[in-house]
PDB file of C-alpha atoms and ligand atoms in Angstrom:
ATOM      1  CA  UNK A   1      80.985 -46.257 -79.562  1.00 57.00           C
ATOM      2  CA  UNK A   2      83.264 -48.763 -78.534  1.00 67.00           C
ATOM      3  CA  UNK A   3      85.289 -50.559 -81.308  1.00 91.00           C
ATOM      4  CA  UNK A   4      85.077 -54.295 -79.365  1.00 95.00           C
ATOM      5  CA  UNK A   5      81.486 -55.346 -79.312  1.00 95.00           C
ATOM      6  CA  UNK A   6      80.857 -58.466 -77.240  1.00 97.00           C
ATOM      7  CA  UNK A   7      76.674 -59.574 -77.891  1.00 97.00           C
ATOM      8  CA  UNK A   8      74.566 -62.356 -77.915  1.00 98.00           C
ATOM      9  CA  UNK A   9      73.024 -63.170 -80.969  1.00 98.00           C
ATOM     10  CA  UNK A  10      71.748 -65.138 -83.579  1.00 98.00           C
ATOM     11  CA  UNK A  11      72.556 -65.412 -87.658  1.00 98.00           C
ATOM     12  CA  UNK A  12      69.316 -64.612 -89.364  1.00 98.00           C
ATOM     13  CA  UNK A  13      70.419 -64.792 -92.970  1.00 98.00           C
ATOM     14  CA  UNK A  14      73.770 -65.544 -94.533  1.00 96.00           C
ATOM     15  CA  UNK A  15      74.940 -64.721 -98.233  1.00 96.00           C
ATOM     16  CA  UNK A  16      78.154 -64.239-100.353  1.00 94.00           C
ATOM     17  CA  UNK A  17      80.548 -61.088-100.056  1.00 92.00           C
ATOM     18  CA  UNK A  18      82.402 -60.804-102.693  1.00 90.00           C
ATOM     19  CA  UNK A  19      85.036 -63.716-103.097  1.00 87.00           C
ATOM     20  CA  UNK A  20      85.661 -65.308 -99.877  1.00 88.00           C
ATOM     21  CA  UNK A  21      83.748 -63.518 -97.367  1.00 92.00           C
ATOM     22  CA  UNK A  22      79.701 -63.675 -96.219  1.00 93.00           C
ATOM     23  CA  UNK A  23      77.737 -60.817 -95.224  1.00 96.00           C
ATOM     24  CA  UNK A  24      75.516 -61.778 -92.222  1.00 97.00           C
ATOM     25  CA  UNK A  25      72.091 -60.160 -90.757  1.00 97.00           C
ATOM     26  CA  UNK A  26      72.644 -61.208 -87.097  1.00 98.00           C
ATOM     27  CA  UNK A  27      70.113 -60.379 -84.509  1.00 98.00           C
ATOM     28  CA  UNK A  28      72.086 -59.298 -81.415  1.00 97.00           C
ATOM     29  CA  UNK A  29      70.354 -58.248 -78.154  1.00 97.00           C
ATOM     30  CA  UNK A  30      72.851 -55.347 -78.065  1.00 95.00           C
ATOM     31  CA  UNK A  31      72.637 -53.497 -81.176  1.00 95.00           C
ATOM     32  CA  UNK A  32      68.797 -55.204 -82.602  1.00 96.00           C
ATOM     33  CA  UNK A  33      69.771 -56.381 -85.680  1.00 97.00           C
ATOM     34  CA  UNK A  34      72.807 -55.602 -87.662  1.00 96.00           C
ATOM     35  CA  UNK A  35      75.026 -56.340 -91.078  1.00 96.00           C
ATOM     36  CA  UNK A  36      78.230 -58.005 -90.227  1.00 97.00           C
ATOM     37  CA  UNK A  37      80.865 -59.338 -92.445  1.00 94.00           C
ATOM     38  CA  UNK A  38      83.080 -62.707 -91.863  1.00 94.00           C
ATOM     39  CA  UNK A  39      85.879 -62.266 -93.352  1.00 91.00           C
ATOM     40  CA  UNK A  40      87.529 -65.345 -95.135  1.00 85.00           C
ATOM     41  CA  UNK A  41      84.324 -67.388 -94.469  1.00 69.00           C
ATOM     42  CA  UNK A  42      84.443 -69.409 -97.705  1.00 63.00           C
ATOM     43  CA  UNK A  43      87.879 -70.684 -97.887  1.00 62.00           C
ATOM     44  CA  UNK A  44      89.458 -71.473 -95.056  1.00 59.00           C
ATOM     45  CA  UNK A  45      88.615 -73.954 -92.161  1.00 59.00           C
ATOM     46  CA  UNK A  46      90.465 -71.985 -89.381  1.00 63.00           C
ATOM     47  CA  UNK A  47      87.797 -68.642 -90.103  1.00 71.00           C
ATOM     48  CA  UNK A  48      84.747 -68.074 -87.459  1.00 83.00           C
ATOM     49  CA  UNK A  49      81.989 -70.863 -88.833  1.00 85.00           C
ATOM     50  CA  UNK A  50      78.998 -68.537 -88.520  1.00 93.00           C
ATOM     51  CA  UNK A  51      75.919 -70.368 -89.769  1.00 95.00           C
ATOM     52  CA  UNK A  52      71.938 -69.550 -90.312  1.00 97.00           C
ATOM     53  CA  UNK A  53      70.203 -70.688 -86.666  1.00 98.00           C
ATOM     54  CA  UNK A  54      73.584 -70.475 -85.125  1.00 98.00           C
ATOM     55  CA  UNK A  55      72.738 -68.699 -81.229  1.00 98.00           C
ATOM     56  CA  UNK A  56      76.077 -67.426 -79.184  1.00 98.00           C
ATOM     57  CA  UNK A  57      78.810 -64.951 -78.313  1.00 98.00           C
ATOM     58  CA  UNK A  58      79.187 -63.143 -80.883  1.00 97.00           C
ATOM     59  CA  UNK A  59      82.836 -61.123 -80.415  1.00 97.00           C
ATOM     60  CA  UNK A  60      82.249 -58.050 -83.052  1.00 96.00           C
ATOM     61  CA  UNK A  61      84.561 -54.978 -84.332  1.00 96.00           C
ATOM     62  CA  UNK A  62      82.593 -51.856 -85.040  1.00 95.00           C
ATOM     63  CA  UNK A  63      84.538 -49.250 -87.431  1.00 90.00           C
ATOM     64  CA  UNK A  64      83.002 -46.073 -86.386  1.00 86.00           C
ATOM     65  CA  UNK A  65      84.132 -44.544 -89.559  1.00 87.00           C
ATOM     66  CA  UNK A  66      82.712 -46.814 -92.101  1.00 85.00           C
ATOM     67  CA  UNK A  67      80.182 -47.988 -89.665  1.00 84.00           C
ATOM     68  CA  UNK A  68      79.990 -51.318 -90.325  1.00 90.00           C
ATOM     69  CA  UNK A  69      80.297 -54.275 -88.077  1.00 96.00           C
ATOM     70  CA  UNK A  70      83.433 -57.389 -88.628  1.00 95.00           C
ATOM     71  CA  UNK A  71      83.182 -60.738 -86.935  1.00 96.00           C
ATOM     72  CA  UNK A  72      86.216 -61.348 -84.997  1.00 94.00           C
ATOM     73  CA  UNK A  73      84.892 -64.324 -83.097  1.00 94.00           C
ATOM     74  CA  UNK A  74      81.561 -66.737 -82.502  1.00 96.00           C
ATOM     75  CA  UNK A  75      81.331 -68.726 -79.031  1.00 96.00           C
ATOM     76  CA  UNK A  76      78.716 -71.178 -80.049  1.00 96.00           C
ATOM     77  CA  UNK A  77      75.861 -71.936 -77.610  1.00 97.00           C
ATOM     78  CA  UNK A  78      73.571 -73.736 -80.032  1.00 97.00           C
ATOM     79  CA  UNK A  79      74.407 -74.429 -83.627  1.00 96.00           C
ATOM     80  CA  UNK A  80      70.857 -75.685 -84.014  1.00 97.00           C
ATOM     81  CA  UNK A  81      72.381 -78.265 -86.712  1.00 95.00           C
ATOM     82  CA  UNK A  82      69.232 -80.492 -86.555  1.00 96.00           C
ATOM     83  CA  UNK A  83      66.848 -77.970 -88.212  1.00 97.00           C
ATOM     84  CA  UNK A  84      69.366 -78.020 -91.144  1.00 94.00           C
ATOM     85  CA  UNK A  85      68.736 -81.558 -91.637  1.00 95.00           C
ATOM     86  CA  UNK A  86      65.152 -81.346 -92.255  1.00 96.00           C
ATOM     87  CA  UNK A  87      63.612 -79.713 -95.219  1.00 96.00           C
ATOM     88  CA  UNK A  88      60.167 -78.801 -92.791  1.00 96.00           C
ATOM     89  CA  UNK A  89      62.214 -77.413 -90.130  1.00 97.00           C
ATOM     90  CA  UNK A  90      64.766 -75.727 -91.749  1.00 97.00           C
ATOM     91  CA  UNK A  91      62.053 -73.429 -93.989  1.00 97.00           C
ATOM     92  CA  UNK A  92      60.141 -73.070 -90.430  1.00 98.00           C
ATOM     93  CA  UNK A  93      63.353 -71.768 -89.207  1.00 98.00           C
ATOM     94  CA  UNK A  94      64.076 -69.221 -91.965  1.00 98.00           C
ATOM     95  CA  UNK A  95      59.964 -68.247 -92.004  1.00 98.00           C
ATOM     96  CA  UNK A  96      60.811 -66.931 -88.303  1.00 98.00           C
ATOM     97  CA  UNK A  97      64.086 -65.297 -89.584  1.00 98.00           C
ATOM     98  CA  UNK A  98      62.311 -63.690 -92.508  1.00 97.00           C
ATOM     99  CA  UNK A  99      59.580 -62.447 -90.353  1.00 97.00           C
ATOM    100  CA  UNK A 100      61.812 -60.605 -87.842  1.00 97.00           C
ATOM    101  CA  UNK A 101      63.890 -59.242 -90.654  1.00 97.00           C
ATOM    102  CA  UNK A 102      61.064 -57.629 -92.229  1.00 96.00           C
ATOM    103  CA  UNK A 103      58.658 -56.738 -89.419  1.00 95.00           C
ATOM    104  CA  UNK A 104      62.234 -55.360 -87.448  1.00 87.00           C
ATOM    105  CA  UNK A 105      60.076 -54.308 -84.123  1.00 87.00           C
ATOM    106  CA  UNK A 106      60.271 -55.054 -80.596  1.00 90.00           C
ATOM    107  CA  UNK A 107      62.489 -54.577 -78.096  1.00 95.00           C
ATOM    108  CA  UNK A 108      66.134 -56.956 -79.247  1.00 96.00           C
ATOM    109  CA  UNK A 109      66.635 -58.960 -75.601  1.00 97.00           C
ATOM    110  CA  UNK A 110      62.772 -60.027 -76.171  1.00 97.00           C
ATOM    111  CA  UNK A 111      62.992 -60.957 -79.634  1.00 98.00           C
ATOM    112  CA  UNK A 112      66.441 -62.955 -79.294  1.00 98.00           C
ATOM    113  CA  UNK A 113      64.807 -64.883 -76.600  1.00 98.00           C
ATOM    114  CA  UNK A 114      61.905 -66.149 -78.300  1.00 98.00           C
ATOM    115  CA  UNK A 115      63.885 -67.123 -81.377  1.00 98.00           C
ATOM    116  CA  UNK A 116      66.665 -68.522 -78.984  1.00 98.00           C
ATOM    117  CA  UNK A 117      63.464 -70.677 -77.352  1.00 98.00           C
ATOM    118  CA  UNK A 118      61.830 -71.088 -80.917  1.00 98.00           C
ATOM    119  CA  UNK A 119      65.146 -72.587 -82.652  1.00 98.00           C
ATOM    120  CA  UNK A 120      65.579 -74.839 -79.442  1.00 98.00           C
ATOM    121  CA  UNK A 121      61.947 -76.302 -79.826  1.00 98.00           C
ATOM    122  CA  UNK A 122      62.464 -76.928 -83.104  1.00 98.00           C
ATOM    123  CA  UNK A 123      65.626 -78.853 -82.375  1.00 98.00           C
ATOM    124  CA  UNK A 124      64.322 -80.414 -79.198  1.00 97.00           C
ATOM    125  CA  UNK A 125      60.881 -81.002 -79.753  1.00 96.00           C
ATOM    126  CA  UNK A 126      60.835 -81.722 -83.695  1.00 96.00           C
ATOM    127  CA  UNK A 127      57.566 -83.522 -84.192  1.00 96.00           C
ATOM    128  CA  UNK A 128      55.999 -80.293 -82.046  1.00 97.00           C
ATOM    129  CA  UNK A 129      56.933 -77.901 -85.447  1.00 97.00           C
ATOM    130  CA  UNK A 130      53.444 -76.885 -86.319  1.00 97.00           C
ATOM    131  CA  UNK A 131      52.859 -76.167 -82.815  1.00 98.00           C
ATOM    132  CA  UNK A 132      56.481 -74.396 -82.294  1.00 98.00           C
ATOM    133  CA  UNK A 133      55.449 -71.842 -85.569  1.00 98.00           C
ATOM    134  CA  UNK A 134      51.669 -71.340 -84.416  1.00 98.00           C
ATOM    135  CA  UNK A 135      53.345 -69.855 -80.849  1.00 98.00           C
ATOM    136  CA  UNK A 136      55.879 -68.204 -82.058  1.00 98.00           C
ATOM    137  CA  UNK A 137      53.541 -65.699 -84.149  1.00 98.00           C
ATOM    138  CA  UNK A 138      51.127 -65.710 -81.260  1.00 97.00           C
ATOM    139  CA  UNK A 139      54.300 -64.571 -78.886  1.00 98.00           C
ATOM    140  CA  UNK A 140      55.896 -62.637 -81.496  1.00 97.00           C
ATOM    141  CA  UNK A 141      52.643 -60.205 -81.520  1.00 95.00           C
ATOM    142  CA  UNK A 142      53.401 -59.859 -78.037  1.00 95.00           C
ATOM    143  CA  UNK A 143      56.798 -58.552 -78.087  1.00 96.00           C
ATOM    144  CA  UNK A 144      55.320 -56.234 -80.996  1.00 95.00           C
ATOM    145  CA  UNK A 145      53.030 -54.889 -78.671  1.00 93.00           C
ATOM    146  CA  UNK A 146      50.395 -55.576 -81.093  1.00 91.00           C
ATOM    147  CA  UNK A 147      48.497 -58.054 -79.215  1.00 91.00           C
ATOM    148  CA  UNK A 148      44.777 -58.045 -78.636  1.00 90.00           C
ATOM    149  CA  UNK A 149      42.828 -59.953 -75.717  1.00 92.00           C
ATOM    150  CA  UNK A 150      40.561 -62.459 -77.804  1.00 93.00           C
ATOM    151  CA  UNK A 151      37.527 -62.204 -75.405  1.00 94.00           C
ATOM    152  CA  UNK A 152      36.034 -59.099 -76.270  1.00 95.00           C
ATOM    153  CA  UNK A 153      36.169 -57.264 -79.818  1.00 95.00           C
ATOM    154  CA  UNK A 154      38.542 -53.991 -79.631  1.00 94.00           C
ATOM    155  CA  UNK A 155      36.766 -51.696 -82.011  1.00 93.00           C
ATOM    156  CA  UNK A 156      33.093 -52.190 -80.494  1.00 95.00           C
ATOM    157  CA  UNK A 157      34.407 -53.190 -76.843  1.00 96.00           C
ATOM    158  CA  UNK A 158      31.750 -56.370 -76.916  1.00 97.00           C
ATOM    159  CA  UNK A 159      32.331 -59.203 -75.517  1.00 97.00           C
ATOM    160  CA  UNK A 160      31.890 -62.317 -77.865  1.00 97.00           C
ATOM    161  CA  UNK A 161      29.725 -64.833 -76.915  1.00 96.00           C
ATOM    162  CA  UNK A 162      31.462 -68.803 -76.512  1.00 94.00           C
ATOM    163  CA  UNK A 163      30.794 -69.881 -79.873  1.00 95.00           C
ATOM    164  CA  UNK A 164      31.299 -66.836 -81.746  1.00 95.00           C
ATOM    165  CA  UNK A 165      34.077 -66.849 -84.480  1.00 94.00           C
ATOM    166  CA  UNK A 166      36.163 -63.989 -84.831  1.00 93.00           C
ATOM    167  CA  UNK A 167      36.987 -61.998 -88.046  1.00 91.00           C
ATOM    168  CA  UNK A 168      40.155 -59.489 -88.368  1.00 87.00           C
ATOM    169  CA  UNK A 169      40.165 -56.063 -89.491  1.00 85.00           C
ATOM    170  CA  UNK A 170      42.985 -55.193 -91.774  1.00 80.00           C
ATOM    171  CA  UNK A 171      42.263 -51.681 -91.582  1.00 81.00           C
ATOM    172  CA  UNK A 172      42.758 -52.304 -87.318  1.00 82.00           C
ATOM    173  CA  UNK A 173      45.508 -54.688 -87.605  1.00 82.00           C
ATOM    174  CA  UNK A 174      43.396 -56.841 -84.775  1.00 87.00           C
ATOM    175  CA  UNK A 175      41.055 -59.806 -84.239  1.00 90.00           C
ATOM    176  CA  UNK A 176      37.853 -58.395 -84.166  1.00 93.00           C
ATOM    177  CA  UNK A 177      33.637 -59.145 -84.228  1.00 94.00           C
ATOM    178  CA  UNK A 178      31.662 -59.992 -87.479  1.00 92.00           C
ATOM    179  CA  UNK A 179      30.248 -56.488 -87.255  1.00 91.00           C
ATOM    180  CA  UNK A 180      33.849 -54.639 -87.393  1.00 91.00           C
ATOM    181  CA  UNK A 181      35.288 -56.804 -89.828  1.00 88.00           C
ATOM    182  CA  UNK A 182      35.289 -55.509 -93.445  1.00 74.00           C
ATOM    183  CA  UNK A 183      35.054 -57.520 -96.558  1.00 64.00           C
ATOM    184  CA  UNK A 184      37.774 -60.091 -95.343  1.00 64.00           C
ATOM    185  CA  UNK A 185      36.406 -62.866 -94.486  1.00 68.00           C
ATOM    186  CA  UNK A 186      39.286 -65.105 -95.128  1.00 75.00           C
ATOM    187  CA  UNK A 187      40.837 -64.814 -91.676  1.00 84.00           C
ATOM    188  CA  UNK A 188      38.698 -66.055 -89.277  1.00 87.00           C
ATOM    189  CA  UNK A 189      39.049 -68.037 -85.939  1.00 90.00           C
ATOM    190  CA  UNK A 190      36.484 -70.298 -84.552  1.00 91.00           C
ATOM    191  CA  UNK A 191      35.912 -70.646 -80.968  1.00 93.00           C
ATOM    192  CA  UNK A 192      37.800 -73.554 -79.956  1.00 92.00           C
ATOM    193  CA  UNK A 193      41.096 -71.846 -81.824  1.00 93.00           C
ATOM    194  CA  UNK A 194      40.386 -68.747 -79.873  1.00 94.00           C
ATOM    195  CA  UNK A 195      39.984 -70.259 -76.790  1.00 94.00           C
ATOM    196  CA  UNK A 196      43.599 -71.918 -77.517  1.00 96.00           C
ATOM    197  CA  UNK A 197      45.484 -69.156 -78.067  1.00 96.00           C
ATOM    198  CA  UNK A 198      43.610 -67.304 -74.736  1.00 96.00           C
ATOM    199  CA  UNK A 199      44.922 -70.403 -73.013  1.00 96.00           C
ATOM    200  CA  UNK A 200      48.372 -70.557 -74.529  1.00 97.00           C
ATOM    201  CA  UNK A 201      48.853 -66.616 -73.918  1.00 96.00           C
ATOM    202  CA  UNK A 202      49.878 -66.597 -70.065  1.00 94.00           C
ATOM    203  CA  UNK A 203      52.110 -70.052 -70.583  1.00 97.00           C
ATOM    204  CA  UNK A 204      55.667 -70.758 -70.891  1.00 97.00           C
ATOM    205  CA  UNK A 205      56.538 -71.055 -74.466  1.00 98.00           C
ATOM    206  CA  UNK A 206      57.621 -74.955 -73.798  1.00 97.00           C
ATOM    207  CA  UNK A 207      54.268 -75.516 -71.737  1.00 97.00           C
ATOM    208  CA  UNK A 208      51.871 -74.352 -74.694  1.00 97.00           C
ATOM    209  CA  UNK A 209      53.766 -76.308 -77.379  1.00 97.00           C
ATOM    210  CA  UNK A 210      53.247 -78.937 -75.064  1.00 97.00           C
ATOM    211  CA  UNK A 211      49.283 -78.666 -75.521  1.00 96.00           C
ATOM    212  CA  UNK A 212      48.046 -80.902 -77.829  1.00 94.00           C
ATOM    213  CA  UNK A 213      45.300 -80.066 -80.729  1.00 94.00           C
ATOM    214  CA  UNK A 214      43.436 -82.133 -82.746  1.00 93.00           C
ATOM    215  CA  UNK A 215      44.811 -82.396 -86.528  1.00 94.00           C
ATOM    216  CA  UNK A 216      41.425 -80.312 -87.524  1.00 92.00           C
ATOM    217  CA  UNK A 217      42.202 -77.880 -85.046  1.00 93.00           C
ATOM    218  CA  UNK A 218      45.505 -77.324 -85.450  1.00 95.00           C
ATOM    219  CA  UNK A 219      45.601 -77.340 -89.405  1.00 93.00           C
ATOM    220  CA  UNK A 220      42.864 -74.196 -88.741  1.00 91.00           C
ATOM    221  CA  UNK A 221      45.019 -72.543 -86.264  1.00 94.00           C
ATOM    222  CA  UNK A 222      48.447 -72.615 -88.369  1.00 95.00           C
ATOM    223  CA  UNK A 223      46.300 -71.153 -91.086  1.00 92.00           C
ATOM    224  CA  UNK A 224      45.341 -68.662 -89.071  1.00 91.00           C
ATOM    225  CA  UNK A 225      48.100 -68.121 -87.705  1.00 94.00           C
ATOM    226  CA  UNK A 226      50.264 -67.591 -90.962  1.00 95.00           C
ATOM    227  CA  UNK A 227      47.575 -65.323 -92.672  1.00 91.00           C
ATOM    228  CA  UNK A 228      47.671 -63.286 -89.636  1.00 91.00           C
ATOM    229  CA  UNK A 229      51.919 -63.148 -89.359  1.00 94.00           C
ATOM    230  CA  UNK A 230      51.435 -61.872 -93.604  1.00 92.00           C
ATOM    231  CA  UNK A 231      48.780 -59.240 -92.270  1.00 88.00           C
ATOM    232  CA  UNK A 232      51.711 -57.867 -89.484  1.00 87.00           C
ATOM    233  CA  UNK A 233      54.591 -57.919 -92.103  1.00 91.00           C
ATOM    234  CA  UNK A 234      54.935 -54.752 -94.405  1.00 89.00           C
ATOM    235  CA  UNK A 235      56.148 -57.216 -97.077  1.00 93.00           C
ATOM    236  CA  UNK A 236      55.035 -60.491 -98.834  1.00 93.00           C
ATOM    237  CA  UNK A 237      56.753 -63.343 -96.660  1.00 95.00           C
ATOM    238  CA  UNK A 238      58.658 -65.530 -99.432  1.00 94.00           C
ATOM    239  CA  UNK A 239      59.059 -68.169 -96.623  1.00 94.00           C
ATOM    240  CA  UNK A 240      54.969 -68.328 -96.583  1.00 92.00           C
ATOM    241  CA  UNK A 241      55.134 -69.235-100.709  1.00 89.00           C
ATOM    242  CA  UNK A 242      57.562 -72.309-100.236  1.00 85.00           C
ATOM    243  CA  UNK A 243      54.147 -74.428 -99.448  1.00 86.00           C
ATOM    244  CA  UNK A 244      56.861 -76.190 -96.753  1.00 89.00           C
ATOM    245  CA  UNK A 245      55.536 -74.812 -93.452  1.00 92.00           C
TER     246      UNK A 245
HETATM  247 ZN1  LIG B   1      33.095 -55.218 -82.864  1.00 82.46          ZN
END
């Protein structure tokens, strides 16, 4: 493998190394997501700024022998600095970091871009953010490949009826009818949110944050939404706990 790495990417998560240096989990559309150290990152102003929500260039040395990866330089595209400022945002933010860490699926160039597009939203289109998190699960299970369509039940192969609400099956991983859910009944979408997210499916991501639900509705739908992003994710989601989203 080449020593010089040259990727787009994005810092997921950012923590202390040792004295003076952090040790960052960047999503790269390159290598998926990787460890990589910044050196000097704590003391000195002159070092590669590399902060959480931070999209660019990321210029990367690979030691083959140790086999980890340094940071050499960052050419910023969008520092994202606004979500930082807000307490809502920011945890919304590190809710769709923490989910790609853990879940760690799809293919990298489609994941980058819909975090690249999520972080921007959020930055852009601030009083959209309940909107911005409700697509970004329902495009995430996308990229996952994990996906259902929401107008007929998978397990039976029935079609639901307009005003039928839909249940999930754990044991499935997918929407599904009254009759092929087991005892969860927590989950559950009502037409109109179903209807929504068939809508919002084929859109742009800009286009269906740009659709506008009712408080009731949309309340429902982030619920939803959430519970559903927990069922997907092989570990609890501390992000989900913070109350904050
Ligand atoms: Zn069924």
């Amino acid at each position: 493998m080449e020593r010089n790495i040259t990727t787009l990417g994005i810092v997921l998560h950012s923590r202390r190394w040792g004295q003076t240096n952090r040790l960052l989990k960047v999503l790269s559309v390159d290598l998926g997501i990787i460890d990589v150290v910044n050196y000097g990152a704590q003391k000195s102003h002159k070092v590669v700024k590399a902060e959480v929500f931070c999209d660019g260039q990321f210029f990367l040395y690979h030691n083959p022998v140790k086999g980890d990866y340094t940071l050499k330089d960052l050419k910023e595209i969008a520092g994202h600095e606004e979500i930082r400022d807000d307490l809502a945002l920011t945890y919304t933010g590190l809710f769709f970091c923490e989910l790609l860490i853990k879940v760690h699926g799809g293919e990298s160039a489609e994941v980058y871009t819909l975090l690249s597009k999520a972080l921007d939203l959020l930055t852009f289109a601030s009083e959209r953010r309940t909107l911005v998190l409700i697509q970004f699960i329902h495009r995430l299970s996308e990229v996952l490949g994990i996906r259902v369509d929401l107008d007929h039940c998978p397990i039976c192969d029935r079609r639901y009826e307009s005003n039928e609400i839909v249940y999930f099956s754990s044991s499935a991983g997918s929407q599904c009818c009254e009759g092929c859910a087991h005892l969860e009944r927590t989950l559950l979408l009502p037409p109109g949110a179903r209807r929504y997210l068939m809508l919002t499916a084929t859109m742009d991501f800009e286009e269906a944050v740009a659709v506008d639900l009712n408080p009731g509705a949309l309340a429902r739908i982030k619920a939803y939404m959430l519970g559903y992003a927990q069922y997907f994710c092989p570990s609890q989601l501390t992000t989900l706990t913070s109350g904050l989203l």
